[in-house]
Amino acid sequence: MDRIDLHILRELQSDGRLSNQELAQRVGLSPSPCMRRVRQLEQDGVIQGYRAIVDPAAVGRGFEVLVSIEVRRDRAAVEAFERALQDIPDVIEAYRLFGSPGCLLRIAVADLAAYERLWIERLTTLDGVTEVNSQIIMKRVKEPRGLPV
């Protein structure tokens, strides 16, 4: 990747809805070479997709919780746990970690009561789970806005 590719990435992370014409103008290319570069970045897997950023409160998911989970440290338990997470839409991010805790989840639900139901009915009942610790997010201080490129 050269400096133009990096500039394209910065611009698209800032506004993924830019027209090719506008993007080309911002990065100093004509539209055809700009489109070729964007398509190549997509084909190479550098650009993995485009998404709308949705206000969680507007869709009834303004209560967010970071949850650390310990899972029994054997392959079958970890794999079963990770598969089960795919079926819980309230889990919007999940990471397997080195060390302790073994897993970190970001959960978005309507309110504390909804989280309590999820905690009781789903999280604590997953195979291999030995501990669940919750940290309620008070305020989002910095929004995810892409990678520094």
mmCIF file with all atom_site columns, C-alpha atoms in Angstrom:
data_model
loop_
_atom_site.group_PDB
_atom_site.id
_atom_site.type_symbol
_atom_site.label_atom_id
_atom_site.label_alt_id
_atom_site.label_comp_id
_atom_site.label_asym_id
_atom_site.label_entity_id
_atom_site.label_seq_id
_atom_site.pdbx_PDB_ins_code
_atom_site.Cartn_x
_atom_site.Cartn_y
_atom_site.Cartn_z
_atom_site.occupancy
_atom_site.B_iso_or_equiv
_atom_site.pdbx_formal_charge
_atom_site.auth_seq_id
_atom_site.auth_comp_id
_atom_site.auth_asym_id
_atom_site.auth_atom_id
_atom_site.pdbx_PDB_model_num
ATOM 1   C CA . MET A 1 1   ? 0.000   0.000   0.000   1.00 0.00 ? 1   MET A CA 1
ATOM 2   C CA . ASP A 1 2   ? 1.215   3.449   -0.821  1.00 0.00 ? 2   ASP A CA 1
ATOM 3   C CA . ARG A 1 3   ? 0.276   6.839   0.591   1.00 0.00 ? 3   ARG A CA 1
ATOM 4   C CA . ILE A 1 4   ? -2.718  7.148   -1.785  1.00 0.00 ? 4   ILE A CA 1
ATOM 5   C CA . ASP A 1 5   ? -4.153  3.820   -0.619  1.00 0.00 ? 5   ASP A CA 1
ATOM 6   C CA . LEU A 1 6   ? -3.750  4.950   2.986   1.00 0.00 ? 6   LEU A CA 1
ATOM 7   C CA . HIS A 1 7   ? -5.441  8.252   2.144   1.00 0.00 ? 7   HIS A CA 1
ATOM 8   C CA . ILE A 1 8   ? -8.331  6.339   0.542   1.00 0.00 ? 8   ILE A CA 1
ATOM 9   C CA . LEU A 1 9   ? -8.671  4.239   3.695   1.00 0.00 ? 9   LEU A CA 1
ATOM 10  C CA . ARG A 1 10  ? -8.682  7.312   5.949   1.00 0.00 ? 10  ARG A CA 1
ATOM 11  C CA . GLU A 1 11  ? -11.365 8.987   3.851   1.00 0.00 ? 11  GLU A CA 1
ATOM 12  C CA . LEU A 1 12  ? -13.593 5.894   3.664   1.00 0.00 ? 12  LEU A CA 1
ATOM 13  C CA . GLN A 1 13  ? -13.277 5.253   7.403   1.00 0.00 ? 13  GLN A CA 1
ATOM 14  C CA . SER A 1 14  ? -14.384 8.828   7.968   1.00 0.00 ? 14  SER A CA 1
ATOM 15  C CA . ASP A 1 15  ? -17.279 8.615   5.489   1.00 0.00 ? 15  ASP A CA 1
ATOM 16  C CA . GLY A 1 16  ? -18.039 5.297   3.809   1.00 0.00 ? 16  GLY A CA 1
ATOM 17  C CA . ARG A 1 17  ? -20.792 6.905   1.743   1.00 0.00 ? 17  ARG A CA 1
ATOM 18  C CA . LEU A 1 18  ? -18.475 9.103   -0.295  1.00 0.00 ? 18  LEU A CA 1
ATOM 19  C CA . SER A 1 19  ? -19.143 8.887   -3.998  1.00 0.00 ? 19  SER A CA 1
ATOM 20  C CA . ASN A 1 20  ? -16.221 7.692   -6.077  1.00 0.00 ? 20  ASN A CA 1
ATOM 21  C CA . GLN A 1 21  ? -16.095 11.169  -7.619  1.00 0.00 ? 21  GLN A CA 1
ATOM 22  C CA . GLU A 1 22  ? -15.758 12.861  -4.214  1.00 0.00 ? 22  GLU A CA 1
ATOM 23  C CA . LEU A 1 23  ? -13.269 10.272  -2.956  1.00 0.00 ? 23  LEU A CA 1
ATOM 24  C CA . ALA A 1 24  ? -11.133 10.683  -6.086  1.00 0.00 ? 24  ALA A CA 1
ATOM 25  C CA . GLN A 1 25  ? -11.111 14.452  -5.638  1.00 0.00 ? 25  GLN A CA 1
ATOM 26  C CA . ARG A 1 26  ? -10.109 14.175  -1.965  1.00 0.00 ? 26  ARG A CA 1
ATOM 27  C CA . VAL A 1 27  ? -7.198  11.820  -2.657  1.00 0.00 ? 27  VAL A CA 1
ATOM 28  C CA . GLY A 1 28  ? -5.985  13.575  -5.807  1.00 0.00 ? 28  GLY A CA 1
ATOM 29  C CA . LEU A 1 29  ? -6.889  10.978  -8.441  1.00 0.00 ? 29  LEU A CA 1
ATOM 30  C CA . SER A 1 30  ? -9.244  10.842  -11.371 1.00 0.00 ? 30  SER A CA 1
ATOM 31  C CA . PRO A 1 31  ? -12.323 8.634   -10.810 1.00 0.00 ? 31  PRO A CA 1
ATOM 32  C CA . SER A 1 32  ? -11.204 5.543   -12.810 1.00 0.00 ? 32  SER A CA 1
ATOM 33  C CA . PRO A 1 33  ? -7.884  4.933   -11.018 1.00 0.00 ? 33  PRO A CA 1
ATOM 34  C CA . CYS A 1 34  ? -9.545  5.710   -7.696  1.00 0.00 ? 34  CYS A CA 1
ATOM 35  C CA . MET A 1 35  ? -12.237 3.081   -8.325  1.00 0.00 ? 35  MET A CA 1
ATOM 36  C CA . ARG A 1 36  ? -9.593  0.535   -9.352  1.00 0.00 ? 36  ARG A CA 1
ATOM 37  C CA . ARG A 1 37  ? -7.699  1.144   -6.113  1.00 0.00 ? 37  ARG A CA 1
ATOM 38  C CA . VAL A 1 38  ? -10.842 0.834   -3.980  1.00 0.00 ? 38  VAL A CA 1
ATOM 39  C CA . ARG A 1 39  ? -11.814 -2.405  -5.732  1.00 0.00 ? 39  ARG A CA 1
ATOM 40  C CA . GLN A 1 40  ? -8.291  -3.777  -5.222  1.00 0.00 ? 40  GLN A CA 1
ATOM 41  C CA . LEU A 1 41  ? -8.402  -2.878  -1.511  1.00 0.00 ? 41  LEU A CA 1
ATOM 42  C CA . GLU A 1 42  ? -11.748 -4.691  -1.289  1.00 0.00 ? 42  GLU A CA 1
ATOM 43  C CA . GLN A 1 43  ? -10.459 -7.767  -3.182  1.00 0.00 ? 43  GLN A CA 1
ATOM 44  C CA . ASP A 1 44  ? -7.350  -7.908  -0.994  1.00 0.00 ? 44  ASP A CA 1
ATOM 45  C CA . GLY A 1 45  ? -9.538  -7.914  2.127   1.00 0.00 ? 45  GLY A CA 1
ATOM 46  C CA . VAL A 1 46  ? -8.136  -4.603  3.373   1.00 0.00 ? 46  VAL A CA 1
ATOM 47  C CA . ILE A 1 47  ? -11.621 -3.081  3.133   1.00 0.00 ? 47  ILE A CA 1
ATOM 48  C CA . GLN A 1 48  ? -13.843 -5.709  4.710   1.00 0.00 ? 48  GLN A CA 1
ATOM 49  C CA . GLY A 1 49  ? -17.204 -4.003  4.356   1.00 0.00 ? 49  GLY A CA 1
ATOM 50  C CA . TYR A 1 50  ? -19.306 -0.874  4.802   1.00 0.00 ? 50  TYR A CA 1
ATOM 51  C CA . ARG A 1 51  ? -21.747 -0.266  7.640   1.00 0.00 ? 51  ARG A CA 1
ATOM 52  C CA . ALA A 1 52  ? -24.096 2.341   9.030   1.00 0.00 ? 52  ALA A CA 1
ATOM 53  C CA . ILE A 1 53  ? -23.375 3.517   12.568  1.00 0.00 ? 53  ILE A CA 1
ATOM 54  C CA . VAL A 1 54  ? -26.649 3.236   14.470  1.00 0.00 ? 54  VAL A CA 1
ATOM 55  C CA . ASP A 1 55  ? -27.554 5.058   17.691  1.00 0.00 ? 55  ASP A CA 1
ATOM 56  C CA . PRO A 1 56  ? -28.071 2.223   20.226  1.00 0.00 ? 56  PRO A CA 1
ATOM 57  C CA . ALA A 1 57  ? -30.762 4.139   22.144  1.00 0.00 ? 57  ALA A CA 1
ATOM 58  C CA . ALA A 1 58  ? -32.760 4.709   18.947  1.00 0.00 ? 58  ALA A CA 1
ATOM 59  C CA . VAL A 1 59  ? -33.140 0.945   18.501  1.00 0.00 ? 59  VAL A CA 1
ATOM 60  C CA . GLY A 1 60  ? -33.804 0.101   22.157  1.00 0.00 ? 60  GLY A CA 1
ATOM 61  C CA . ARG A 1 61  ? -30.258 -0.996  23.032  1.00 0.00 ? 61  ARG A CA 1
ATOM 62  C CA . GLY A 1 62  ? -28.907 1.971   24.944  1.00 0.00 ? 62  GLY A CA 1
ATOM 63  C CA . PHE A 1 63  ? -27.790 -0.065  27.984  1.00 0.00 ? 63  PHE A CA 1
ATOM 64  C CA . GLU A 1 64  ? -24.318 -1.458  27.347  1.00 0.00 ? 64  GLU A CA 1
ATOM 65  C CA . VAL A 1 65  ? -22.306 -3.807  29.517  1.00 0.00 ? 65  VAL A CA 1
ATOM 66  C CA . LEU A 1 66  ? -18.762 -5.144  29.310  1.00 0.00 ? 66  LEU A CA 1
ATOM 67  C CA . VAL A 1 67  ? -18.751 -8.706  30.573  1.00 0.00 ? 67  VAL A CA 1
ATOM 68  C CA . SER A 1 68  ? -15.706 -10.758 31.438  1.00 0.00 ? 68  SER A CA 1
ATOM 69  C CA . ILE A 1 69  ? -16.276 -14.486 31.401  1.00 0.00 ? 69  ILE A CA 1
ATOM 70  C CA . GLU A 1 70  ? -14.136 -17.367 32.521  1.00 0.00 ? 70  GLU A CA 1
ATOM 71  C CA . VAL A 1 71  ? -14.612 -20.561 30.570  1.00 0.00 ? 71  VAL A CA 1
ATOM 72  C CA . ARG A 1 72  ? -13.233 -23.944 31.543  1.00 0.00 ? 72  ARG A CA 1
ATOM 73  C CA . ARG A 1 73  ? -9.854  -24.196 29.820  1.00 0.00 ? 73  ARG A CA 1
ATOM 74  C CA . ASP A 1 74  ? -10.383 -27.143 27.552  1.00 0.00 ? 74  ASP A CA 1
ATOM 75  C CA . ARG A 1 75  ? -10.825 -27.112 23.799  1.00 0.00 ? 75  ARG A CA 1
ATOM 76  C CA . ALA A 1 76  ? -14.330 -28.579 23.705  1.00 0.00 ? 76  ALA A CA 1
ATOM 77  C CA . ALA A 1 77  ? -15.669 -26.129 26.301  1.00 0.00 ? 77  ALA A CA 1
ATOM 78  C CA . VAL A 1 78  ? -14.121 -23.099 24.597  1.00 0.00 ? 78  VAL A CA 1
ATOM 79  C CA . GLU A 1 79  ? -15.387 -24.131 21.159  1.00 0.00 ? 79  GLU A CA 1
ATOM 80  C CA . ALA A 1 80  ? -18.902 -24.829 22.485  1.00 0.00 ? 80  ALA A CA 1
ATOM 81  C CA . PHE A 1 81  ? -18.955 -21.483 24.286  1.00 0.00 ? 81  PHE A CA 1
ATOM 82  C CA . GLU A 1 82  ? -17.835 -19.572 21.192  1.00 0.00 ? 82  GLU A CA 1
ATOM 83  C CA . ARG A 1 83  ? -20.460 -21.330 19.036  1.00 0.00 ? 83  ARG A CA 1
ATOM 84  C CA . ALA A 1 84  ? -23.183 -20.521 21.569  1.00 0.00 ? 84  ALA A CA 1
ATOM 85  C CA . LEU A 1 85  ? -22.270 -16.815 21.520  1.00 0.00 ? 85  LEU A CA 1
ATOM 86  C CA . GLN A 1 86  ? -23.142 -16.661 17.813  1.00 0.00 ? 86  GLN A CA 1
ATOM 87  C CA . ASP A 1 87  ? -26.797 -17.295 18.737  1.00 0.00 ? 87  ASP A CA 1
ATOM 88  C CA . ILE A 1 88  ? -27.056 -14.438 21.263  1.00 0.00 ? 88  ILE A CA 1
ATOM 89  C CA . PRO A 1 89  ? -27.828 -11.237 19.349  1.00 0.00 ? 89  PRO A CA 1
ATOM 90  C CA . ASP A 1 90  ? -27.361 -9.083  22.466  1.00 0.00 ? 90  ASP A CA 1
ATOM 91  C CA . VAL A 1 91  ? -23.640 -9.939  22.362  1.00 0.00 ? 91  VAL A CA 1
ATOM 92  C CA . ILE A 1 92  ? -22.407 -7.401  19.834  1.00 0.00 ? 92  ILE A CA 1
ATOM 93  C CA . GLU A 1 93  ? -18.669 -8.052  20.278  1.00 0.00 ? 93  GLU A CA 1
ATOM 94  C CA . ALA A 1 94  ? -16.761 -10.992 21.739  1.00 0.00 ? 94  ALA A CA 1
ATOM 95  C CA . TYR A 1 95  ? -13.047 -11.525 22.228  1.00 0.00 ? 95  TYR A CA 1
ATOM 96  C CA . ARG A 1 96  ? -11.070 -14.520 23.440  1.00 0.00 ? 96  ARG A CA 1
ATOM 97  C CA . LEU A 1 97  ? -8.181  -13.220 25.556  1.00 0.00 ? 97  LEU A CA 1
ATOM 98  C CA . PHE A 1 98  ? -4.836  -14.494 26.742  1.00 0.00 ? 98  PHE A CA 1
ATOM 99  C CA . GLY A 1 99  ? -4.781  -14.814 30.508  1.00 0.00 ? 99  GLY A CA 1
ATOM 100 C CA . SER A 1 100 ? -7.659  -13.892 32.756  1.00 0.00 ? 100 SER A CA 1
ATOM 101 C CA . PRO A 1 101 ? -10.439 -13.212 32.003  1.00 0.00 ? 101 PRO A CA 1
ATOM 102 C CA . GLY A 1 102 ? -10.636 -15.704 29.181  1.00 0.00 ? 102 GLY A CA 1
ATOM 103 C CA . CYS A 1 103 ? -13.320 -13.834 27.269  1.00 0.00 ? 103 CYS A CA 1
ATOM 104 C CA . LEU A 1 104 ? -14.600 -10.267 27.036  1.00 0.00 ? 104 LEU A CA 1
ATOM 105 C CA . LEU A 1 105 ? -18.058 -9.452  25.690  1.00 0.00 ? 105 LEU A CA 1
ATOM 106 C CA . ARG A 1 106 ? -19.771 -6.207  24.812  1.00 0.00 ? 106 ARG A CA 1
ATOM 107 C CA . ILE A 1 107 ? -23.498 -6.495  25.261  1.00 0.00 ? 107 ILE A CA 1
ATOM 108 C CA . ALA A 1 108 ? -26.247 -4.060  24.236  1.00 0.00 ? 108 ALA A CA 1
ATOM 109 C CA . VAL A 1 109 ? -29.752 -4.436  25.669  1.00 0.00 ? 109 VAL A CA 1
ATOM 110 C CA . ALA A 1 110 ? -32.681 -2.171  26.538  1.00 0.00 ? 110 ALA A CA 1
ATOM 111 C CA . ASP A 1 111 ? -32.113 -1.772  30.272  1.00 0.00 ? 111 ASP A CA 1
ATOM 112 C CA . LEU A 1 112 ? -30.877 -3.349  33.492  1.00 0.00 ? 112 LEU A CA 1
ATOM 113 C CA . ALA A 1 113 ? -33.830 -5.748  33.689  1.00 0.00 ? 113 ALA A CA 1
ATOM 114 C CA . ALA A 1 114 ? -33.100 -7.024  30.170  1.00 0.00 ? 114 ALA A CA 1
ATOM 115 C CA . TYR A 1 115 ? -29.461 -7.544  31.096  1.00 0.00 ? 115 TYR A CA 1
ATOM 116 C CA . GLU A 1 116 ? -30.414 -9.383  34.272  1.00 0.00 ? 116 GLU A CA 1
ATOM 117 C CA . ARG A 1 117 ? -32.615 -11.756 32.239  1.00 0.00 ? 117 ARG A CA 1
ATOM 118 C CA . LEU A 1 118 ? -29.781 -12.341 29.763  1.00 0.00 ? 118 LEU A CA 1
ATOM 119 C CA . TRP A 1 119 ? -27.328 -12.928 32.630  1.00 0.00 ? 119 TRP A CA 1
ATOM 120 C CA . ILE A 1 120 ? -29.604 -15.433 34.394  1.00 0.00 ? 120 ILE A CA 1
ATOM 121 C CA . GLU A 1 121 ? -31.120 -17.204 31.394  1.00 0.00 ? 121 GLU A CA 1
ATOM 122 C CA . ARG A 1 122 ? -28.212 -17.309 28.940  1.00 0.00 ? 122 ARG A CA 1
ATOM 123 C CA . LEU A 1 123 ? -24.761 -16.250 30.109  1.00 0.00 ? 123 LEU A CA 1
ATOM 124 C CA . THR A 1 124 ? -24.573 -18.249 33.327  1.00 0.00 ? 124 THR A CA 1
ATOM 125 C CA . THR A 1 125 ? -26.078 -21.323 31.668  1.00 0.00 ? 125 THR A CA 1
ATOM 126 C CA . LEU A 1 126 ? -23.578 -21.630 28.810  1.00 0.00 ? 126 LEU A CA 1
ATOM 127 C CA . ASP A 1 127 ? -21.519 -24.816 28.932  1.00 0.00 ? 127 ASP A CA 1
ATOM 128 C CA . GLY A 1 128 ? -18.093 -24.339 30.449  1.00 0.00 ? 128 GLY A CA 1
ATOM 129 C CA . VAL A 1 129 ? -18.777 -20.935 32.038  1.00 0.00 ? 129 VAL A CA 1
ATOM 130 C CA . THR A 1 130 ? -17.284 -20.752 35.518  1.00 0.00 ? 130 THR A CA 1
ATOM 131 C CA . GLU A 1 131 ? -17.517 -17.018 36.232  1.00 0.00 ? 131 GLU A CA 1
ATOM 132 C CA . VAL A 1 132 ? -19.354 -13.963 34.875  1.00 0.00 ? 132 VAL A CA 1
ATOM 133 C CA . ASN A 1 133 ? -18.392 -10.402 35.874  1.00 0.00 ? 133 ASN A CA 1
ATOM 134 C CA . SER A 1 134 ? -20.228 -7.325  34.604  1.00 0.00 ? 134 SER A CA 1
ATOM 135 C CA . GLN A 1 135 ? -19.147 -3.728  34.186  1.00 0.00 ? 135 GLN A CA 1
ATOM 136 C CA . ILE A 1 136 ? -21.950 -1.344  33.241  1.00 0.00 ? 136 ILE A CA 1
ATOM 137 C CA . ILE A 1 137 ? -20.844 1.342   30.823  1.00 0.00 ? 137 ILE A CA 1
ATOM 138 C CA . MET A 1 138 ? -21.519 4.764   32.316  1.00 0.00 ? 138 MET A CA 1
ATOM 139 C CA . LYS A 1 139 ? -20.465 6.828   29.313  1.00 0.00 ? 139 LYS A CA 1
ATOM 140 C CA . ARG A 1 140 ? -18.785 6.180   26.005  1.00 0.00 ? 140 ARG A CA 1
ATOM 141 C CA . VAL A 1 141 ? -15.787 8.490   26.028  1.00 0.00 ? 141 VAL A CA 1
ATOM 142 C CA . LYS A 1 142 ? -14.366 7.657   22.612  1.00 0.00 ? 142 LYS A CA 1
ATOM 143 C CA . GLU A 1 143 ? -16.312 6.190   19.731  1.00 0.00 ? 143 GLU A CA 1
ATOM 144 C CA . PRO A 1 144 ? -14.758 3.548   17.492  1.00 0.00 ? 144 PRO A CA 1
ATOM 145 C CA . ARG A 1 145 ? -13.960 5.466   14.300  1.00 0.00 ? 145 ARG A CA 1
ATOM 146 C CA . GLY A 1 146 ? -11.612 3.219   12.423  1.00 0.00 ? 146 GLY A CA 1
ATOM 147 C CA . LEU A 1 147 ? -7.949  2.417   12.551  1.00 0.00 ? 147 LEU A CA 1
ATOM 148 C CA . PRO A 1 148 ? -5.242  5.066   12.414  1.00 0.00 ? 148 PRO A CA 1
ATOM 149 C CA . VAL A 1 149 ? -3.782  4.676   8.912   1.00 0.00 ? 149 VAL A CA 1
#
